[in-house]
Amino acid sequence: MTSTPTRSIPLWLEVLADPRRRQGRRYRLGALLPPCAVAVLGGAAALVSIARFAAGAPPEIRTRLGLEGSLPGARTLGRLLTCIDADALDRARR
């Protein structure tokens, strides 16, 4: 497996407009969405499960997904996922 595809995921997510206010942003948008997607593909069905996946992932996986330093909690992920523009996300994927 090559590292190119997973390293590019956080980068193409950076083109999305971030729906969050600038004040208080701790995590880049491109670093929050990849762990959500991977966790859901792995069977996570709740925000707590997604946060646990991020916390329990080996450092190499966290780095490839764009997570470095402190990790987001379930509330942070929930707030983001409720305001993300799904159509823009779909367009960015193409």
mmCIF file of N, CA and C in Angstrom:
data_model
loop_
_atom_site.group_PDB
_atom_site.id
_atom_site.type_symbol
_atom_site.label_atom_id
_atom_site.label_comp_id
_atom_site.label_asym_id
_atom_site.label_seq_id
_atom_site.Cartn_x
_atom_site.Cartn_y
_atom_site.Cartn_z
ATOM 1 N N MET A 1 0.847 -1.175 0.000
ATOM 2 C CA MET A 1 0.000 0.000 0.000
ATOM 3 C C MET A 1 0.894 1.241 0.000
ATOM 4 N N THR A 2 0.595 2.170 -0.857
ATOM 5 C CA THR A 2 1.371 3.407 -0.910
ATOM 6 C C THR A 2 0.741 4.449 -0.002
ATOM 7 N N SER A 3 1.529 5.426 0.386
ATOM 8 C CA SER A 3 1.016 6.448 1.292
ATOM 9 C C SER A 3 0.397 7.633 0.560
ATOM 10 N N THR A 4 0.547 7.701 -0.727
ATOM 11 C CA THR A 4 0.056 8.851 -1.479
ATOM 12 C C THR A 4 -1.448 9.079 -1.337
ATOM 13 N N PRO A 5 -2.319 8.061 -1.529
ATOM 14 C CA PRO A 5 -3.753 8.337 -1.444
ATOM 15 C C PRO A 5 -4.189 8.872 -0.077
ATOM 16 N N THR A 6 -3.711 8.263 1.009
ATOM 17 C CA THR A 6 -4.167 8.729 2.315
ATOM 18 C C THR A 6 -3.574 10.078 2.661
ATOM 19 N N ARG A 7 -2.389 10.380 2.206
ATOM 20 C CA ARG A 7 -1.815 11.690 2.491
ATOM 21 C C ARG A 7 -2.560 12.782 1.741
ATOM 22 N N SER A 8 -3.178 12.465 0.618
ATOM 23 C CA SER A 8 -3.860 13.490 -0.156
ATOM 24 C C SER A 8 -5.266 13.781 0.368
ATOM 25 N N ILE A 9 -5.843 12.897 1.157
ATOM 26 C CA ILE A 9 -7.207 13.107 1.651
ATOM 27 C C ILE A 9 -7.318 14.401 2.457
ATOM 28 N N PRO A 10 -6.477 14.617 3.475
ATOM 29 C CA PRO A 10 -6.600 15.891 4.198
ATOM 30 C C PRO A 10 -6.380 17.104 3.307
ATOM 31 N N LEU A 11 -5.543 16.956 2.294
ATOM 32 C CA LEU A 11 -5.266 18.090 1.404
ATOM 33 C C LEU A 11 -6.477 18.459 0.569
ATOM 34 N N TRP A 12 -7.188 17.469 -0.012
ATOM 35 C CA TRP A 12 -8.330 17.853 -0.836
ATOM 36 C C TRP A 12 -9.494 18.322 0.009
ATOM 37 N N LEU A 13 -9.526 17.958 1.275
ATOM 38 C CA LEU A 13 -10.581 18.468 2.147
ATOM 39 C C LEU A 13 -10.341 19.926 2.546
ATOM 40 N N GLU A 14 -9.107 20.382 2.433
ATOM 41 C CA GLU A 14 -8.796 21.769 2.766
ATOM 42 C C GLU A 14 -9.442 22.760 1.799
ATOM 43 N N VAL A 15 -9.866 22.303 0.618
ATOM 44 C CA VAL A 15 -10.510 23.211 -0.337
ATOM 45 C C VAL A 15 -11.949 23.535 0.058
ATOM 46 N N LEU A 16 -12.515 22.772 0.970
ATOM 47 C CA LEU A 16 -13.878 23.041 1.433
ATOM 48 C C LEU A 16 -13.921 24.329 2.247
ATOM 49 N N ALA A 17 -15.021 25.020 2.140
ATOM 50 C CA ALA A 17 -15.233 26.190 2.992
ATOM 51 C C ALA A 17 -15.515 25.685 4.409
ATOM 52 N N ASP A 18 -14.780 26.204 5.348
ATOM 53 C CA ASP A 18 -14.947 25.787 6.740
ATOM 54 C C ASP A 18 -16.146 26.514 7.331
ATOM 55 N N PRO A 19 -17.193 25.781 7.749
ATOM 56 C CA PRO A 19 -18.403 26.425 8.255
ATOM 57 C C PRO A 19 -18.261 26.964 9.673
ATOM 58 N N ARG A 20 -17.157 26.687 10.321
ATOM 59 C CA ARG A 20 -16.968 27.116 11.702
ATOM 60 C C ARG A 20 -16.488 28.560 11.775
ATOM 61 N N ARG A 21 -16.774 29.219 12.880
ATOM 62 C CA ARG A 21 -16.246 30.560 13.113
ATOM 63 C C ARG A 21 -14.736 30.464 13.274
ATOM 64 N N ARG A 22 -14.034 31.496 12.854
ATOM 65 C CA ARG A 22 -12.572 31.500 12.980
ATOM 66 C C ARG A 22 -12.133 31.434 14.435
ATOM 67 N N GLN A 23 -12.874 32.114 15.282
ATOM 68 C CA GLN A 23 -12.525 32.148 16.695
ATOM 69 C C GLN A 23 -12.713 30.759 17.308
ATOM 70 N N GLY A 24 -11.712 30.279 17.946
ATOM 71 C CA GLY A 24 -11.816 29.011 18.651
ATOM 72 C C GLY A 24 -11.510 27.772 17.820
ATOM 73 N N ARG A 25 -11.136 27.935 16.568
ATOM 74 C CA ARG A 25 -10.780 26.764 15.758
ATOM 75 C C ARG A 25 -9.482 26.182 16.288
ATOM 76 N N ARG A 26 -9.514 24.953 16.653
ATOM 77 C CA ARG A 26 -8.316 24.292 17.156
ATOM 78 C C ARG A 26 -7.755 23.316 16.123
ATOM 79 N N TYR A 27 -8.629 22.749 15.324
ATOM 80 C CA TYR A 27 -8.236 21.722 14.355
ATOM 81 C C TYR A 27 -8.553 22.183 12.943
ATOM 82 N N ARG A 28 -7.684 21.817 11.999
ATOM 83 C CA ARG A 28 -7.952 22.083 10.585
ATOM 84 C C ARG A 28 -9.112 21.206 10.125
ATOM 85 N N LEU A 29 -9.901 21.727 9.227
ATOM 86 C CA LEU A 29 -11.029 20.972 8.684
ATOM 87 C C LEU A 29 -10.534 19.671 8.050
ATOM 88 N N GLY A 30 -9.443 19.769 7.293
ATOM 89 C CA GLY A 30 -8.900 18.589 6.625
ATOM 90 C C GLY A 30 -8.370 17.532 7.566
ATOM 91 N N ALA A 31 -8.185 17.879 8.831
ATOM 92 C CA ALA A 31 -7.729 16.911 9.822
ATOM 93 C C ALA A 31 -8.891 16.291 10.597
ATOM 94 N N LEU A 32 -10.067 16.881 10.526
ATOM 95 C CA LEU A 32 -11.212 16.355 11.268
ATOM 96 C C LEU A 32 -12.035 15.349 10.474
ATOM 97 N N LEU A 33 -12.194 15.586 9.195
ATOM 98 C CA LEU A 33 -13.078 14.728 8.401
ATOM 99 C C LEU A 33 -12.513 13.340 8.067
ATOM 100 N N PRO A 34 -11.222 13.199 7.742
ATOM 101 C CA PRO A 34 -10.722 11.854 7.414
ATOM 102 C C PRO A 34 -10.903 10.826 8.529
ATOM 103 N N PRO A 35 -10.601 11.144 9.791
ATOM 104 C CA PRO A 35 -10.837 10.134 10.824
ATOM 105 C C PRO A 35 -12.319 9.767 10.953
ATOM 106 N N CYS A 36 -13.193 10.737 10.716
ATOM 107 C CA CYS A 36 -14.632 10.438 10.748
ATOM 108 C C CYS A 36 -14.988 9.419 9.671
ATOM 109 N N ALA A 37 -14.505 9.666 8.461
ATOM 110 C CA ALA A 37 -14.818 8.773 7.347
ATOM 111 C C ALA A 37 -14.263 7.369 7.585
ATOM 112 N N VAL A 38 -13.014 7.295 8.016
ATOM 113 C CA VAL A 38 -12.392 5.985 8.233
ATOM 114 C C VAL A 38 -13.088 5.240 9.369
ATOM 115 N N ALA A 39 -13.420 5.942 10.436
ATOM 116 C CA ALA A 39 -14.099 5.297 11.563
ATOM 117 C C ALA A 39 -15.471 4.766 11.155
ATOM 118 N N VAL A 40 -16.221 5.555 10.394
ATOM 119 C CA VAL A 40 -17.549 5.112 9.947
ATOM 120 C C VAL A 40 -17.416 3.913 9.010
ATOM 121 N N LEU A 41 -16.449 3.957 8.109
ATOM 122 C CA LEU A 41 -16.223 2.803 7.228
ATOM 123 C C LEU A 41 -15.845 1.560 8.023
ATOM 124 N N GLY A 42 -15.229 1.771 9.179
ATOM 125 C CA GLY A 42 -14.855 0.661 10.053
ATOM 126 C C GLY A 42 -15.962 0.225 10.992
ATOM 127 N N GLY A 43 -17.144 0.838 10.890
ATOM 128 C CA GLY A 43 -18.290 0.404 11.673
ATOM 129 C C GLY A 43 -18.719 1.335 12.794
ATOM 130 N N ALA A 44 -18.043 2.446 12.989
ATOM 131 C CA ALA A 44 -18.437 3.388 14.039
ATOM 132 C C ALA A 44 -19.798 3.979 13.706
ATOM 133 N N ALA A 45 -20.688 3.984 14.686
ATOM 134 C CA ALA A 45 -22.036 4.500 14.458
ATOM 135 C C ALA A 45 -22.383 5.654 15.383
ATOM 136 N N ALA A 46 -21.437 6.064 16.204
ATOM 137 C CA ALA A 46 -21.686 7.160 17.144
ATOM 138 C C ALA A 46 -20.461 8.062 17.205
ATOM 139 N N LEU A 47 -20.687 9.307 17.591
ATOM 140 C CA LEU A 47 -19.587 10.259 17.685
ATOM 141 C C LEU A 47 -18.521 9.800 18.673
ATOM 142 N N VAL A 48 -18.945 9.201 19.767
ATOM 143 C CA VAL A 48 -17.984 8.701 20.752
ATOM 144 C C VAL A 48 -17.105 7.623 20.127
ATOM 145 N N SER A 49 -17.688 6.781 19.299
ATOM 146 C CA SER A 49 -16.913 5.732 18.624
ATOM 147 C C SER A 49 -15.893 6.326 17.656
ATOM 148 N N ILE A 50 -16.276 7.389 16.974
ATOM 149 C CA ILE A 50 -15.349 8.050 16.057
ATOM 150 C C ILE A 50 -14.187 8.664 16.844
ATOM 151 N N ALA A 51 -14.497 9.339 17.942
ATOM 152 C CA ALA A 51 -13.452 9.942 18.777
ATOM 153 C C ALA A 51 -12.542 8.865 19.352
ATOM 154 N N ARG A 52 -13.100 7.737 19.754
ATOM 155 C CA ARG A 52 -12.280 6.629 20.284
ATOM 156 C C ARG A 52 -11.370 6.066 19.203
ATOM 157 N N PHE A 53 -11.891 5.980 17.981
ATOM 158 C CA PHE A 53 -11.051 5.507 16.877
ATOM 159 C C PHE A 53 -9.847 6.421 16.713
ATOM 160 N N ALA A 54 -10.094 7.731 16.693
ATOM 161 C CA ALA A 54 -9.005 8.697 16.516
ATOM 162 C C ALA A 54 -7.991 8.577 17.649
ATOM 163 N N ALA A 55 -8.483 8.432 18.868
ATOM 164 C CA ALA A 55 -7.585 8.343 20.025
ATOM 165 C C ALA A 55 -6.802 7.035 20.040
ATOM 166 N N GLY A 56 -7.416 5.973 19.543
ATOM 167 C CA GLY A 56 -6.772 4.662 19.590
ATOM 168 C C GLY A 56 -5.959 4.300 18.362
ATOM 169 N N ALA A 57 -6.020 5.120 17.347
ATOM 170 C CA ALA A 57 -5.277 4.826 16.113
ATOM 171 C C ALA A 57 -3.777 4.972 16.373
ATOM 172 N N PRO A 58 -2.983 4.107 15.755
ATOM 173 C CA PRO A 58 -1.532 4.233 15.899
ATOM 174 C C PRO A 58 -1.056 5.588 15.366
ATOM 175 N N PRO A 59 0.053 6.099 15.902
ATOM 176 C CA PRO A 59 0.556 7.407 15.468
ATOM 177 C C PRO A 59 0.731 7.534 13.952
ATOM 178 N N GLU A 60 1.170 6.478 13.292
ATOM 179 C CA GLU A 60 1.362 6.530 11.837
ATOM 180 C C GLU A 60 0.030 6.773 11.122
ATOM 181 N N ILE A 61 -1.009 6.116 11.565
ATOM 182 C CA ILE A 61 -2.340 6.289 10.952
ATOM 183 C C ILE A 61 -2.851 7.701 11.228
ATOM 184 N N ARG A 62 -2.703 8.172 12.469
ATOM 185 C CA ARG A 62 -3.149 9.533 12.784
ATOM 186 C C ARG A 62 -2.433 10.560 11.903
ATOM 187 N N THR A 63 -1.143 10.364 11.696
ATOM 188 C CA THR A 63 -0.383 11.288 10.849
ATOM 189 C C THR A 63 -0.889 11.248 9.418
ATOM 190 N N ARG A 64 -1.130 10.065 8.896
ATOM 191 C CA ARG A 64 -1.626 9.942 7.515
ATOM 192 C C ARG A 64 -3.001 10.571 7.347
ATOM 193 N N LEU A 65 -3.789 10.561 8.408
ATOM 194 C CA LEU A 65 -5.128 11.150 8.348
ATOM 195 C C LEU A 65 -5.116 12.649 8.629
ATOM 196 N N GLY A 66 -3.960 13.190 8.972
ATOM 197 C CA GLY A 66 -3.857 14.624 9.196
ATOM 198 C C GLY A 66 -4.006 15.045 10.640
ATOM 199 N N LEU A 67 -4.097 14.078 11.563
ATOM 200 C CA LEU A 67 -4.221 14.404 12.988
ATOM 201 C C LEU A 67 -2.840 14.456 13.616
ATOM 202 N N GLU A 68 -2.528 15.577 14.194
ATOM 203 C CA GLU A 68 -1.260 15.711 14.894
ATOM 204 C C GLU A 68 -1.510 16.474 16.179
ATOM 205 N N GLY A 69 -0.800 16.128 17.210
ATOM 206 C CA GLY A 69 -0.982 16.817 18.486
ATOM 207 C C GLY A 69 -2.224 16.323 19.195
ATOM 208 N N SER A 70 -2.963 17.251 19.789
ATOM 209 C CA SER A 70 -4.157 16.876 20.541
ATOM 210 C C SER A 70 -5.234 16.345 19.590
ATOM 211 N N LEU A 71 -6.130 15.567 20.136
ATOM 212 C CA LEU A 71 -7.159 14.927 19.318
ATOM 213 C C LEU A 71 -8.532 15.510 19.631
ATOM 214 N N PRO A 72 -9.402 15.588 18.625
ATOM 215 C CA PRO A 72 -10.744 16.140 18.845
ATOM 216 C C PRO A 72 -11.616 15.179 19.642
ATOM 217 N N GLY A 73 -12.506 15.756 20.420
ATOM 218 C CA GLY A 73 -13.468 14.960 21.166
ATOM 219 C C GLY A 73 -14.761 14.789 20.381
ATOM 220 N N ALA A 74 -15.648 13.997 20.938
ATOM 221 C CA ALA A 74 -16.922 13.704 20.269
ATOM 222 C C ALA A 74 -17.745 14.970 20.049
ATOM 223 N N ARG A 75 -17.746 15.891 21.004
ATOM 224 C CA ARG A 75 -18.533 17.130 20.853
ATOM 225 C C ARG A 75 -18.004 17.979 19.702
ATOM 226 N N THR A 76 -16.686 18.058 19.581
ATOM 227 C CA THR A 76 -16.075 18.818 18.479
ATOM 228 C C THR A 76 -16.492 18.223 17.149
ATOM 229 N N LEU A 77 -16.400 16.909 17.036
ATOM 230 C CA LEU A 77 -16.775 16.235 15.784
ATOM 231 C C LEU A 77 -18.258 16.421 15.492
ATOM 232 N N GLY A 78 -19.079 16.321 16.507
ATOM 233 C CA GLY A 78 -20.522 16.484 16.322
ATOM 234 C C GLY A 78 -20.895 17.861 15.829
ATOM 235 N N ARG A 79 -20.281 18.889 16.424
ATOM 236 C CA ARG A 79 -20.571 20.259 15.976
ATOM 237 C C ARG A 79 -20.174 20.443 14.518
ATOM 238 N N LEU A 80 -19.038 19.897 14.144
ATOM 239 C CA LEU A 80 -18.587 20.034 12.755
ATOM 240 C C LEU A 80 -19.510 19.293 11.800
ATOM 241 N N LEU A 81 -19.827 18.061 12.124
ATOM 242 C CA LEU A 81 -20.619 17.237 11.200
ATOM 243 C C LEU A 81 -22.039 17.764 11.017
ATOM 244 N N THR A 82 -22.544 18.503 11.986
ATOM 245 C CA THR A 82 -23.896 19.049 11.822
ATOM 246 C C THR A 82 -23.932 20.257 10.903
ATOM 247 N N CYS A 83 -22.777 20.906 10.703
ATOM 248 C CA CYS A 83 -22.804 22.117 9.871
ATOM 249 C C CYS A 83 -22.015 21.981 8.558
ATOM 250 N N ILE A 84 -21.435 20.835 8.290
ATOM 251 C CA ILE A 84 -20.662 20.663 7.051
ATOM 252 C C ILE A 84 -21.617 20.610 5.855
ATOM 253 N N ASP A 85 -21.222 21.201 4.761
ATOM 254 C CA ASP A 85 -22.021 21.212 3.540
ATOM 255 C C ASP A 85 -21.767 19.911 2.776
ATOM 256 N N ALA A 86 -22.720 18.993 2.829
ATOM 257 C CA ALA A 86 -22.549 17.677 2.207
ATOM 258 C C ALA A 86 -22.368 17.778 0.691
ATOM 259 N N ASP A 87 -23.054 18.715 0.057
ATOM 260 C CA ASP A 87 -22.900 18.876 -1.393
ATOM 261 C C ASP A 87 -21.495 19.352 -1.746
ATOM 262 N N ALA A 88 -20.954 20.269 -0.968
ATOM 263 C CA ALA A 88 -19.586 20.746 -1.202
ATOM 264 C C ALA A 88 -18.582 19.638 -0.977
ATOM 265 N N LEU A 89 -18.829 18.809 0.019
ATOM 266 C CA LEU A 89 -17.968 17.667 0.281
ATOM 267 C C LEU A 89 -17.976 16.705 -0.897
ATOM 268 N N ASP A 90 -19.146 16.463 -1.447
ATOM 269 C CA ASP A 90 -19.260 15.586 -2.603
ATOM 270 C C ASP A 90 -18.534 16.176 -3.813
ATOM 271 N N ARG A 91 -18.680 17.475 -4.027
ATOM 272 C CA ARG A 91 -17.979 18.126 -5.148
ATOM 273 C C ARG A 91 -16.457 18.067 -4.978
ATOM 274 N N ALA A 92 -15.989 18.230 -3.754
ATOM 275 C CA ALA A 92 -14.540 18.190 -3.488
ATOM 276 C C ALA A 92 -13.970 16.807 -3.745
ATOM 277 N N ARG A 93 -14.796 15.796 -3.550
ATOM 278 C CA ARG A 93 -14.375 14.408 -3.750
ATOM 279 C C ARG A 93 -14.088 14.109 -5.215
ATOM 280 N N ARG A 94 -14.719 14.828 -6.111
ATOM 281 C CA ARG A 94 -14.591 14.534 -7.541
ATOM 282 C C ARG A 94 -13.367 15.124 -8.143
#
